[in-house]
Amino acid sequence: EVEITEEDEQRILKVSKDPGIYEKMRGSIAPTIYGMEAEKDAMVLQLFGGVPKTMPDGTRIRGDIHMLLVGDPGTAKSQMLTYISKLAPRSIYASGKATSAAGLTAAAVRDEFGEGHWTLEAGALVLADMGIACIDEIDKMAEQDRSALHQAMEQQEISVAKAGINATLKSRCALLAAANPKLGRFDEYIPIHEQINMPPALLSRFDLIFSMIDRPNKQRDSDLAFHILQTHKAGEMHEHRLRSKDSPYTEEDEKKLMELVTPSFEPGFLRKYVAYAKRNIFPVLQDDALNRLQDYYVCLRSSSEEFIPFTPRQLEAFVRLAEASARVRLSDKVTIEDAERAINIIEKYLKRVGLDRETGRFDIDIITTGISRSQHDRMLTLLDIIRKLSGESPDGSASIEDILSEGEIQGIESGKIKEALERLKRNGQIYEPKHNHYKVTEEY
Ligand SMILES: Nc1ncnc2c1ncn2[C@@H]1O[C@H](COP(=O)(O)OP(=O)(O)OP(=O)(O)O)[C@@H](O)[C@H]1O
Ligand SMILES: [Mg+2]
């Protein structure tokens, strides 16, 4: 438990009135890591969390914000997770490839040394109850964890039924996870669930998914290099001053360089601030904030009848983020500014991973089902074409040439046709009775 003295409380209350509080909070998250403003803003909100609620019918709605970082190697994912796990009260860092039997969730294990009784061993998500579970390389988790994770993320409980043990453990934690793309690098044009080894149903339980893409960019590279080199130089100077008797470097020199990587609030204070907010602040949605979220949701959903940009799940994510935003300034009112901040963050995330590249629209199906509406429609069209061509051909199958020309008549370019054929084949909706000839599988 984080202890908060009278004195701490005075400082917390004073700091909460600082108009620059949000920037300072961001500036307190892993300052040695350059950039990643959107991720850091989201992590600030994750630290504070939304308000957990129990409804009259007994259902519990989580307040914890789940977040996933997917990205190229060496983009500081592990660093960020380690930082947060040290910063947040009651948090732990674990790898998806955990070696213990309990893994991420929990397991019944036989006590080898004693009488051979079965006992319950808690995994990472149980140990992080009321904190943040930082799970690195979550794509590499064990099969048994994968199924338990659904329950852990939504109901925030983990049930174990094995060897006469029947137990439900609480895991009221926020999940901050990182994953690497299967193909090594992230590809914006491939649906996210095909790139990381996680099913769409699990992905859709994250409130936020950020892709971290490392592409050469002169300005950014130069700034990032400066930041990293400067950080190292500051560290070197510090060591030099510490270890050698007559160092030419002064405290001033060191301080100047260190400024870049000094958090706005020291971790000890931030931890107290967060603990204070989570204990004492239970903000309520104000009418204008509520209306803003409602309008935004309805407006985006009605922008098209075919596309599903959001599901009610995202609406809940908006609420949690807005509540967290109010908590940052210790306010018991969720205002329209908080609603805007939540919308802003979610739009940033959807722009990166939930955009249908062909139409430029948000399409949550890309995340929840792994396939966009336009791809879906194209696959249906192609099934029709193959069915028709097979009916007309003597050997009962459609040749690739005919499919391509018929597809192009219907306005689908050949690259897209081939991609859709691959997908249909993989789904088992069509098969290839002989090379480059396709047939629709019976049940479709
Ligand atoms: N934006 C950045 N600012 C400062 N340092 C960075 C940045 N990006 C990467 N680094 C540095 O690069 C190194 C690699 O980072 P890290 O191991 O966290 O990457 P990762 O994303 O976990 O990679 P992998 O996917 O291979 O596990 C770290 O030492 C980190 O400090
Ligand atoms: Mg890593």
GROMACS .gro file of C-alpha atoms and ligand atoms in nm:
model
  476
    1GLU     CA    1   0.000   0.000   0.000
    2VAL     CA    2   0.120   0.347  -0.085
    3GLU     CA    3   0.129   0.567   0.221
    4ILE     CA    4   0.024   0.929   0.181
    5THR     CA    5   0.114   1.178   0.451
    6GLU     CA    6  -0.055   1.509   0.528
    7GLU     CA    7   0.234   1.680   0.356
    8ASP     CA    8   0.203   1.463   0.045
    9GLU     CA    9  -0.164   1.542   0.028
   10GLN     CA   10  -0.094   1.917   0.034
   11ARG     CA   11   0.144   1.881  -0.260
   12ILE     CA   12  -0.095   1.652  -0.450
   13LEU     CA   13  -0.380   1.899  -0.416
   14LYS     CA   14  -0.157   2.188  -0.522
   15VAL     CA   15  -0.020   2.005  -0.826
   16SER     CA   16  -0.368   1.900  -0.936
   17LYS     CA   17  -0.454   2.265  -1.002
   18ASP     CA   18  -0.161   2.313  -1.240
   19PRO     CA   19  -0.302   2.395  -1.584
   20GLY     CA   20  -0.009   2.207  -1.741
   21ILE     CA   21  -0.086   1.889  -1.547
   22TYR     CA   22  -0.145   1.669  -1.852
   23GLU     CA   23   0.185   1.762  -2.018
   24LYS     CA   24   0.368   1.716  -1.690
   25MET     CA   25   0.211   1.375  -1.642
   26ARG     CA   26   0.322   1.273  -1.990
   27GLY     CA   27   0.665   1.415  -1.915
   28SER     CA   28   0.686   1.182  -1.617
   29ILE     CA   29   0.643   0.864  -1.819
   30ALA     CA   30   0.974   0.715  -1.935
   31PRO     CA   31   1.146   1.045  -2.021
   32THR     CA   32   1.447   0.861  -2.161
   33ILE     CA   33   1.222   0.730  -2.437
   34TYR     CA   34   1.187   0.980  -2.716
   35GLY     CA   35   0.851   1.061  -2.873
   36MET     CA   36   0.556   0.823  -2.835
   37GLU     CA   37   0.336   1.107  -2.717
   38ALA     CA   38   0.010   0.928  -2.795
   39GLU     CA   39   0.122   0.613  -2.616
   40LYS     CA   40   0.241   0.808  -2.315
   41ASP     CA   41  -0.083   1.007  -2.295
   42ALA     CA   42  -0.273   0.681  -2.302
   43MET     CA   43  -0.048   0.532  -2.035
   44VAL     CA   44  -0.116   0.828  -1.807
   45LEU     CA   45  -0.488   0.757  -1.837
   46GLN     CA   46  -0.426   0.388  -1.784
   47LEU     CA   47  -0.241   0.461  -1.460
   48PHE     CA   48  -0.541   0.648  -1.322
   49GLY     CA   49  -0.806   0.420  -1.471
   50GLY     CA   50  -1.179   0.469  -1.501
   51VAL     CA   51  -1.438   0.402  -1.234
   52PRO     CA   52  -1.538   0.039  -1.174
   53LYS     CA   53  -1.914   0.008  -1.127
   54THR     CA   54  -2.151  -0.243  -0.982
   55MET     CA   55  -2.498  -0.230  -1.129
   56PRO     CA   56  -2.821  -0.311  -0.942
   57ASP     CA   57  -2.845  -0.643  -1.126
   58GLY     CA   58  -2.508  -0.741  -0.987
   59THR     CA   59  -2.306  -0.697  -1.305
   60ARG     CA   60  -1.972  -0.534  -1.266
   61ILE     CA   61  -1.829  -0.305  -1.526
   62ARG     CA   62  -1.455  -0.273  -1.525
   63GLY     CA   63  -1.284   0.063  -1.494
   64ASP     CA   64  -0.944  -0.067  -1.591
   65ILE     CA   65  -0.812   0.033  -1.930
   66HIS     CA   66  -0.648  -0.243  -2.133
   67MET     CA   67  -0.385  -0.143  -2.382
   68LEU     CA   68  -0.175  -0.328  -2.638
   69LEU     CA   69   0.144  -0.217  -2.809
   70VAL     CA   70   0.221  -0.399  -3.131
   71GLY     CA   71   0.531  -0.311  -3.314
   72ASP     CA   72   0.858  -0.348  -3.486
   73PRO     CA   73   1.157  -0.480  -3.296
   74GLY     CA   74   1.351  -0.228  -3.092
   75THR     CA   75   1.078   0.032  -3.063
   76ALA     CA   76   1.109   0.047  -2.684
   77LYS     CA   77   0.804  -0.166  -2.606
   78SER     CA   78   0.980  -0.365  -2.335
   79GLN     CA   79   1.133  -0.048  -2.194
   80MET     CA   80   0.794   0.119  -2.163
   81LEU     CA   81   0.642  -0.185  -1.994
   82THR     CA   82   0.925  -0.211  -1.746
   83TYR     CA   83   0.895   0.158  -1.667
   84ILE     CA   84   0.520   0.141  -1.605
   85SER     CA   85   0.552  -0.171  -1.392
   86LYS     CA   86   0.790   0.014  -1.162
   87LEU     CA   87   0.583   0.329  -1.162
   88ALA     CA   88   0.234   0.198  -1.100
   89PRO     CA   89   0.133   0.081  -0.753
   90ARG     CA   90   0.080  -0.297  -0.725
   91SER     CA   91   0.205  -0.378  -1.067
   92ILE     CA   92   0.414  -0.653  -1.211
   93TYR     CA   93   0.612  -0.720  -1.525
   94ALA     CA   94   0.602  -1.065  -1.680
   95SER     CA   95   0.670  -1.225  -2.011
   96GLY     CA   96   0.405  -1.413  -2.204
   97LYS     CA   97   0.643  -1.703  -2.229
   98ALA     CA   98   0.643  -1.734  -1.850
   99THR     CA   99   0.793  -2.059  -1.740
  100SER     CA  100   0.599  -2.111  -1.417
  101ALA     CA  101   0.301  -2.341  -1.421
  102ALA     CA  102   0.071  -2.060  -1.317
  103GLY     CA  103   0.165  -1.864  -1.626
  104LEU     CA  104  -0.034  -1.549  -1.674
  105THR     CA  105  -0.349  -1.663  -1.500
  106ALA     CA  106  -0.348  -1.942  -1.243
  107ALA     CA  107  -0.296  -2.312  -1.212
  108ALA     CA  108  -0.349  -2.599  -0.976
  109VAL     CA  109  -0.009  -2.743  -0.898
  110ARG     CA  110   0.093  -3.048  -0.701
  111ASP     CA  111   0.307  -2.978  -0.404
  112GLU     CA  112   0.605  -3.201  -0.480
  113PHE     CA  113   0.778  -3.176  -0.147
  114GLY     CA  114   0.489  -3.202   0.095
  115GLU     CA  115   0.215  -3.460   0.088
  116GLY     CA  116   0.151  -3.419  -0.279
  117HIS     CA  117  -0.156  -3.205  -0.223
  118TRP     CA  118  -0.283  -2.981  -0.497
  119THR     CA  119  -0.252  -2.613  -0.433
  120LEU     CA  120  -0.344  -2.305  -0.625
  121GLU     CA  121  -0.069  -2.095  -0.776
  122ALA     CA  122  -0.146  -1.741  -0.884
  123GLY     CA  123  -0.015  -1.608  -1.213
  124ALA     CA  124   0.072  -1.256  -1.323
  125LEU     CA  125  -0.282  -1.129  -1.375
  126VAL     CA  126  -0.384  -1.237  -1.027
  127LEU     CA  127  -0.071  -1.099  -0.863
  128ALA     CA  128  -0.136  -0.761  -1.025
  129ASP     CA  129  -0.486  -0.739  -0.875
  130MET     CA  130  -0.570  -0.367  -0.832
  131GLY     CA  131  -0.263  -0.267  -1.031
  132ILE     CA  132  -0.130  -0.297  -1.384
  133ALA     CA  133  -0.015  -0.626  -1.531
  134CYS     CA  134   0.258  -0.550  -1.784
  135ILE     CA  135   0.282  -0.853  -2.008
  136ASP     CA  136   0.559  -0.852  -2.263
  137GLU     CA  137   0.548  -1.079  -2.570
  138ILE     CA  138   0.189  -1.168  -2.498
  139ASP     CA  139   0.160  -1.328  -2.842
  140LYS     CA  140   0.381  -1.608  -2.713
  141MET     CA  141   0.159  -1.703  -2.420
  142ALA     CA  142   0.057  -2.060  -2.351
  143GLU     CA  143  -0.266  -2.200  -2.491
  144GLN     CA  144  -0.421  -2.242  -2.147
  145ASP     CA  145  -0.362  -1.872  -2.070
  146ARG     CA  146  -0.518  -1.766  -2.395
  147SER     CA  147  -0.859  -1.902  -2.302
  148ALA     CA  148  -0.842  -1.775  -1.944
  149LEU     CA  149  -0.744  -1.430  -2.067
  150HIS     CA  150  -1.088  -1.365  -2.216
  151GLN     CA  151  -1.245  -1.402  -1.875
  152ALA     CA  152  -0.965  -1.217  -1.701
  153MET     CA  153  -0.993  -0.912  -1.924
  154GLU     CA  154  -1.370  -0.872  -1.916
  155GLN     CA  155  -1.497  -1.026  -1.591
  156GLN     CA  156  -1.166  -0.968  -1.416
  157GLU     CA  157  -1.176  -1.310  -1.259
  158ILE     CA  158  -0.998  -1.633  -1.325
  159SER     CA  159  -1.162  -1.966  -1.256
  160VAL     CA  160  -0.969  -2.278  -1.189
  161ALA     CA  161  -1.132  -2.619  -1.184
  162LYS     CA  162  -0.883  -2.897  -1.153
  163ALA     CA  163  -0.796  -3.182  -0.920
  164GLY     CA  164  -1.082  -3.107  -0.685
  165ILE     CA  165  -0.995  -2.742  -0.664
  166ASN     CA  166  -1.274  -2.511  -0.765
  167ALA     CA  167  -1.181  -2.153  -0.718
  168THR     CA  168  -1.229  -1.809  -0.862
  169LEU     CA  169  -0.948  -1.564  -0.823
  170LYS     CA  170  -0.982  -1.191  -0.866
  171SER     CA  171  -0.777  -1.016  -1.130
  172ARG     CA  172  -0.899  -0.659  -1.116
  173CYS     CA  173  -0.604  -0.524  -1.305
  174ALA     CA  174  -0.540  -0.321  -1.615
  175LEU     CA  175  -0.346  -0.505  -1.882
  176LEU     CA  176  -0.060  -0.338  -2.062
  177ALA     CA  177   0.065  -0.582  -2.320
  178ALA     CA  178   0.324  -0.585  -2.596
  179ALA     CA  179   0.348  -0.810  -2.899
  180ASN     CA  180   0.572  -0.848  -3.202
  181PRO     CA  181   0.437  -0.903  -3.551
  182LYS     CA  182   0.479  -1.261  -3.672
  183LEU     CA  183   0.643  -1.144  -3.990
  184GLY     CA  184   0.903  -0.941  -3.806
  185ARG     CA  185   0.780  -0.601  -3.911
  186PHE     CA  186   0.441  -0.441  -3.887
  187ASP     CA  187   0.251  -0.404  -4.212
  188GLU     CA  188  -0.024  -0.144  -4.211
  189TYR     CA  189  -0.200  -0.317  -4.495
  190ILE     CA  190  -0.253  -0.651  -4.327
  191PRO     CA  191  -0.523  -0.688  -4.061
  192ILE     CA  192  -0.372  -0.680  -3.719
  193HIS     CA  193  -0.487  -1.024  -3.603
  194GLU     CA  194  -0.306  -1.186  -3.894
  195GLN     CA  195   0.012  -1.018  -3.789
  196ILE     CA  196   0.019  -1.112  -3.427
  197ASN     CA  197  -0.063  -1.447  -3.296
  198MET     CA  198  -0.384  -1.344  -3.119
  199PRO     CA  199  -0.746  -1.407  -3.213
  200PRO     CA  200  -0.972  -1.110  -3.298
  201ALA     CA  201  -1.200  -1.187  -3.003
  202LEU     CA  202  -0.912  -1.122  -2.768
  203LEU     CA  203  -0.793  -0.815  -2.955
  204SER     CA  204  -1.135  -0.655  -2.936
  205ARG     CA  205  -1.110  -0.657  -2.557
  206PHE     CA  206  -0.833  -0.402  -2.560
  207ASP     CA  207  -0.952  -0.044  -2.517
  208LEU     CA  208  -0.652   0.078  -2.712
  209ILE     CA  209  -0.412  -0.083  -2.957
  210PHE     CA  210  -0.110   0.113  -3.070
  211SER     CA  211   0.110   0.008  -3.357
  212MET     CA  212   0.470   0.118  -3.326
  213ILE     CA  213   0.624   0.140  -3.666
  214ASP     CA  214   0.990   0.205  -3.722
  215ARG     CA  215   1.040   0.358  -4.066
  216PRO     CA  216   1.323   0.588  -4.165
  217ASN     CA  217   1.219   0.951  -4.135
  218LYS     CA  218   1.493   1.210  -4.147
  219GLN     CA  219   1.354   1.460  -3.900
  220ARG     CA  220   1.235   1.203  -3.651
  221ASP     CA  221   1.554   0.996  -3.681
  222SER     CA  222   1.765   1.299  -3.617
  223ASP     CA  223   1.563   1.402  -3.312
  224LEU     CA  224   1.555   1.050  -3.177
  225ALA     CA  225   1.929   1.001  -3.227
  226PHE     CA  226   1.996   1.332  -3.054
  227HIS     CA  227   1.775   1.227  -2.764
  228ILE     CA  228   1.937   0.885  -2.721
  229LEU     CA  229   2.294   1.014  -2.762
  230GLN     CA  230   2.231   1.301  -2.527
  231THR     CA  231   2.092   1.055  -2.272
  232HIS     CA  232   2.401   0.841  -2.298
  233LYS     CA  233   2.632   1.139  -2.271
  234ALA     CA  234   2.453   1.254  -1.957
  235GLY     CA  235   2.492   0.907  -1.810
  236GLU     CA  236   2.861   0.898  -1.899
  237MET     CA  237   2.922   1.234  -1.741
  238HIS     CA  238   2.748   1.121  -1.426
  239GLU     CA  239   2.963   0.808  -1.404
  240HIS     CA  240   3.278   1.004  -1.479
  241ARG     CA  241   3.207   1.254  -1.205
  242LEU     CA  242   3.127   0.974  -0.966
  243ARG     CA  243   3.433   0.758  -1.036
  244SER     CA  244   3.724   0.984  -1.112
  245LYS     CA  245   3.879   1.218  -0.860
  246ASP     CA  246   3.928   1.526  -1.069
  247SER     CA  247   3.659   1.524  -1.331
  248PRO     CA  248   3.653   1.827  -1.560
  249TYR     CA  249   3.275   1.807  -1.565
  250THR     CA  250   3.078   2.009  -1.319
  251GLU     CA  251   2.749   1.936  -1.157
  252GLU     CA  252   2.610   2.213  -1.373
  253ASP     CA  253   2.716   2.039  -1.695
  254GLU     CA  254   2.557   1.717  -1.583
  255LYS     CA  255   2.238   1.881  -1.471
  256LYS     CA  256   2.196   2.060  -1.801
  257LEU     CA  257   2.215   1.735  -1.996
  258MET     CA  258   2.005   1.542  -1.750
  259GLU     CA  259   1.722   1.791  -1.784
  260LEU     CA  260   1.613   1.623  -2.102
  261VAL     CA  261   1.558   1.293  -1.928
  262THR     CA  262   1.437   1.406  -1.587
  263PRO     CA  263   1.072   1.327  -1.523
  264SER     CA  264   0.848   1.624  -1.442
  265PHE     CA  265   0.730   1.443  -1.130
  266GLU     CA  266   0.959   1.197  -0.959
  267PRO     CA  267   0.824   0.838  -0.962
  268GLY     CA  268   0.767   0.828  -0.585
  269PHE     CA  269   0.542   1.131  -0.597
  270LEU     CA  270   0.358   1.018  -0.908
  271ARG     CA  271   0.284   0.685  -0.741
  272LYS     CA  272   0.132   0.870  -0.446
  273TYR     CA  273  -0.065   1.098  -0.672
  274VAL     CA  274  -0.212   0.804  -0.862
  275ALA     CA  275  -0.292   0.615  -0.543
  276TYR     CA  276  -0.460   0.923  -0.399
  277ALA     CA  277  -0.673   0.972  -0.711
  278LYS     CA  278  -0.779   0.608  -0.727
  279ARG     CA  279  -0.875   0.609  -0.362
  280ASN     CA  280  -1.059   0.938  -0.345
  281ILE     CA  281  -1.176   1.050  -0.685
  282PHE     CA  282  -1.492   0.907  -0.840
  283PRO     CA  283  -1.587   1.140  -1.122
  284VAL     CA  284  -1.935   1.154  -1.275
  285LEU     CA  285  -2.018   1.219  -1.640
  286GLN     CA  286  -2.163   1.569  -1.683
  287ASP     CA  287  -2.451   1.610  -1.924
  288ASP     CA  288  -2.255   1.793  -2.190
  289ALA     CA  289  -1.979   1.530  -2.183
  290LEU     CA  290  -2.238   1.256  -2.205
  291ASN     CA  291  -2.405   1.426  -2.499
  292ARG     CA  292  -2.073   1.475  -2.674
  293LEU     CA  293  -1.988   1.104  -2.650
  294GLN     CA  294  -2.336   1.003  -2.755
  295ASP     CA  295  -2.332   1.234  -3.057
  296TYR     CA  296  -1.989   1.121  -3.160
  297TYR     CA  297  -2.086   0.755  -3.139
  298VAL     CA  298  -2.416   0.794  -3.322
  299CYS     CA  299  -2.270   1.026  -3.582
  300LEU     CA  300  -1.983   0.797  -3.672
  301ARG     CA  301  -2.202   0.489  -3.674
  302SER     CA  302  -2.457   0.651  -3.900
  303SER     CA  303  -2.200   0.784  -4.144
  304SER     CA  304  -2.246   0.463  -4.337
  305GLU     CA  305  -2.487   0.174  -4.328
  306GLU     CA  306  -2.231  -0.081  -4.433
  307PHE     CA  307  -1.942   0.007  -4.209
  308ILE     CA  308  -1.928  -0.054  -3.837
  309PRO     CA  309  -1.677   0.196  -3.709
  310PHE     CA  310  -1.751   0.125  -3.344
  311THR     CA  311  -1.929  -0.127  -3.129
  312PRO     CA  312  -2.069  -0.060  -2.782
  313ARG     CA  313  -1.734  -0.186  -2.652
  314GLN     CA  314  -1.563   0.123  -2.786
  315LEU     CA  315  -1.825   0.343  -2.626
  316GLU     CA  316  -1.728   0.194  -2.291
  317ALA     CA  317  -1.365   0.261  -2.371
  318PHE     CA  318  -1.451   0.628  -2.430
  319VAL     CA  319  -1.616   0.647  -2.089
  320ARG     CA  320  -1.324   0.486  -1.909
  321LEU     CA  321  -1.071   0.715  -2.074
  322ALA     CA  322  -1.282   1.023  -2.002
  323GLU     CA  323  -1.316   0.922  -1.636
  324ALA     CA  324  -0.942   0.869  -1.610
  325SER     CA  325  -0.887   1.210  -1.765
  326ALA     CA  326  -1.100   1.373  -1.494
  327ARG     CA  327  -0.909   1.183  -1.227
  328VAL     CA  328  -0.579   1.325  -1.352
  329ARG     CA  329  -0.682   1.668  -1.226
  330LEU     CA  330  -0.858   1.518  -0.926
  331SER     CA  331  -1.193   1.636  -1.055
  332ASP     CA  332  -1.516   1.465  -0.964
  333LYS     CA  333  -1.673   1.587  -1.285
  334VAL     CA  334  -1.614   1.431  -1.627
  335THR     CA  335  -1.635   1.738  -1.848
  336ILE     CA  336  -1.663   1.785  -2.221
  337GLU     CA  337  -1.284   1.839  -2.233
  338ASP     CA  338  -1.237   1.494  -2.083
  339ALA     CA  339  -1.469   1.351  -2.346
  340GLU     CA  340  -1.267   1.523  -2.617
  341ARG     CA  341  -0.943   1.387  -2.479
  342ALA     CA  342  -1.085   1.034  -2.487
  343ILE     CA  343  -1.211   1.077  -2.844
  344ASN     CA  344  -0.876   1.213  -2.948
  345ILE     CA  345  -0.681   0.918  -2.816
  346ILE     CA  346  -0.916   0.660  -2.963
  347GLU     CA  347  -0.908   0.830  -3.301
  348LYS     CA  348  -0.530   0.821  -3.298
  349TYR     CA  349  -0.536   0.450  -3.235
  350LEU     CA  350  -0.804   0.374  -3.490
  351LYS     CA  351  -0.626   0.581  -3.752
  352ARG     CA  352  -0.329   0.353  -3.717
  353VAL     CA  353  -0.490   0.011  -3.691
  354GLY     CA  354  -0.863   0.037  -3.761
  355LEU     CA  355  -0.864   0.223  -4.089
  356ASP     CA  356  -0.991   0.057  -4.401
  357ARG     CA  357  -0.712   0.157  -4.637
  358GLU     CA  358  -0.937   0.129  -4.937
  359THR     CA  359  -1.207   0.366  -4.824
  360GLY     CA  360  -1.026   0.572  -4.563
  361ARG     CA  361  -1.296   0.496  -4.307
  362PHE     CA  362  -1.277   0.358  -3.955
  363ASP     CA  363  -1.392   0.001  -3.963
  364ILE     CA  364  -1.387  -0.182  -3.633
  365ASP     CA  365  -1.447  -0.510  -3.817
  366ILE     CA  366  -1.082  -0.497  -3.919
  367ILE     CA  367  -0.997  -0.550  -3.555
  368THR     CA  368  -1.290  -0.757  -3.432
  369THR     CA  369  -1.323  -0.993  -3.727
  370GLY     CA  370  -0.992  -0.929  -3.897
  371ILE     CA  371  -1.147  -0.835  -4.225
  372SER     CA  372  -1.279  -0.506  -4.356
  373ARG     CA  373  -1.618  -0.455  -4.507
  374SER     CA  374  -1.474  -0.390  -4.851
  375GLN     CA  375  -1.273  -0.713  -4.841
  376HIS     CA  376  -1.578  -0.898  -4.723
  377ASP     CA  377  -1.793  -0.768  -5.008
  378ARG     CA  378  -1.524  -0.853  -5.258
  379MET     CA  379  -1.504  -1.210  -5.134
  380LEU     CA  380  -1.880  -1.251  -5.176
  381THR     CA  381  -1.861  -1.112  -5.531
  382LEU     CA  382  -1.581  -1.351  -5.617
  383LEU     CA  383  -1.774  -1.648  -5.480
  384ASP     CA  384  -2.059  -1.553  -5.714
  385ILE     CA  385  -1.822  -1.523  -6.008
  386ILE     CA  386  -1.661  -1.861  -5.941
  387ARG     CA  387  -2.000  -2.025  -5.900
  388LYS     CA  388  -2.120  -1.879  -6.229
  389LEU     CA  389  -1.806  -1.964  -6.426
  390SER     CA  390  -1.794  -2.319  -6.290
  391GLY     CA  391  -2.152  -2.369  -6.404
  392GLU     CA  392  -2.061  -2.263  -6.754
  393SER     CA  393  -1.739  -2.459  -6.789
  394PRO     CA  394  -1.728  -2.824  -6.900
  395ASP     CA  395  -1.499  -2.939  -6.616
  396GLY     CA  396  -1.705  -2.759  -6.354
  397SER     CA  397  -1.433  -2.527  -6.229
  398ALA     CA  398  -1.340  -2.166  -6.296
  399SER     CA  399  -1.001  -2.088  -6.444
  400ILE     CA  400  -0.793  -1.805  -6.305
  401GLU     CA  401  -0.794  -1.622  -6.640
  402ASP     CA  402  -1.173  -1.621  -6.655
  403ILE     CA  403  -1.200  -1.514  -6.291
  404LEU     CA  404  -0.959  -1.227  -6.348
  405SER     CA  405  -1.134  -1.100  -6.659
  406GLU     CA  406  -1.481  -1.136  -6.509
  407GLY     CA  407  -1.361  -0.966  -6.190
  408GLU     CA  408  -1.214  -0.679  -6.382
  409ILE     CA  409  -1.540  -0.630  -6.569
  410GLN     CA  410  -1.699  -0.592  -6.227
  411GLY     CA  411  -1.438  -0.335  -6.131
  412ILE     CA  412  -1.203  -0.537  -5.909
  413GLU     CA  413  -0.835  -0.509  -5.991
  414SER     CA  414  -0.631  -0.825  -6.034
  415GLY     CA  415  -0.415  -0.780  -5.724
  416LYS     CA  416  -0.725  -0.759  -5.506
  417ILE     CA  417  -0.876  -1.062  -5.679
  418LYS     CA  418  -0.569  -1.273  -5.608
  419GLU     CA  419  -0.563  -1.159  -5.247
  420ALA     CA  420  -0.931  -1.246  -5.204
  421LEU     CA  421  -0.880  -1.586  -5.371
  422GLU     CA  422  -0.601  -1.663  -5.126
  423ARG     CA  423  -0.823  -1.569  -4.837
  424LEU     CA  424  -1.118  -1.772  -4.965
  425LYS     CA  425  -0.891  -2.069  -5.010
  426ARG     CA  426  -0.752  -2.034  -4.663
  427ASN     CA  427  -1.103  -2.010  -4.519
  428GLY     CA  428  -1.196  -2.328  -4.704
  429GLN     CA  429  -1.466  -2.147  -4.897
  430ILE     CA  430  -1.312  -2.244  -5.230
  431TYR     CA  431  -1.063  -2.511  -5.335
  432GLU     CA  432  -0.833  -2.579  -5.626
  433PRO     CA  433  -0.925  -2.909  -5.796
  434LYS     CA  434  -0.640  -2.853  -6.038
  435HIS     CA  435  -0.373  -2.587  -6.066
  436ASN     CA  436  -0.521  -2.239  -6.121
  437HIS     CA  437  -0.877  -2.369  -6.135
  438TYR     CA  438  -1.116  -2.293  -5.853
  439LYS     CA  439  -1.442  -2.432  -5.727
  440VAL     CA  440  -1.675  -2.321  -5.450
  441THR     CA  441  -1.686  -2.561  -5.157
  442GLU     CA  442  -2.032  -2.721  -5.131
  443GLU     CA  443  -2.158  -2.578  -4.804
  444TYR     CA  444  -2.103  -2.223  -4.921
  445LIG     N1  445   1.207   0.622  -2.897
  445LIG     C1  446   1.315   0.581  -2.829
  445LIG     N2  447   1.379   0.664  -2.746
  445LIG     C2  448   1.486   0.623  -2.676
  445LIG     N3  449   1.535   0.498  -2.679
  445LIG     C3  450   1.476   0.411  -2.759
  445LIG     C4  451   1.363   0.446  -2.839
  445LIG     N4  452   1.324   0.338  -2.909
  445LIG     C5  453   1.409   0.239  -2.875
  445LIG     N5  454   1.500   0.281  -2.784
  445LIG     C6  455   1.604   0.199  -2.722
  445LIG     O1  456   1.622   0.084  -2.799
  445LIG     C7  457   1.642  -0.030  -2.716
  445LIG     C8  458   1.546  -0.140  -2.752
  445LIG     O2  459   1.422  -0.123  -2.686
  445LIG     P1  460   1.331  -0.243  -2.636
  445LIG     O3  461   1.411  -0.361  -2.600
  445LIG     O4  462   1.238  -0.190  -2.533
  445LIG     O5  463   1.251  -0.272  -2.771
  445LIG     P2  464   1.132  -0.372  -2.798
  445LIG     O6  465   1.030  -0.292  -2.871
  445LIG     O7  466   1.091  -0.441  -2.674
  445LIG     O8  467   1.199  -0.472  -2.899
  445LIG     P3  468   1.163  -0.626  -2.927
  445LIG     O9  469   1.037  -0.621  -3.009
  445LIG    O10  470   1.278  -0.674  -3.007
  445LIG    O11  471   1.145  -0.693  -2.796
  445LIG     C9  472   1.627   0.016  -2.574
  445LIG    O12  473   1.753   0.029  -2.515
  445LIG    C10  474   1.558   0.151  -2.586
  445LIG    O13  475   1.596   0.235  -2.483
  446MG      MG  476   1.096  -0.645  -2.618
   0.00000   0.00000   0.00000
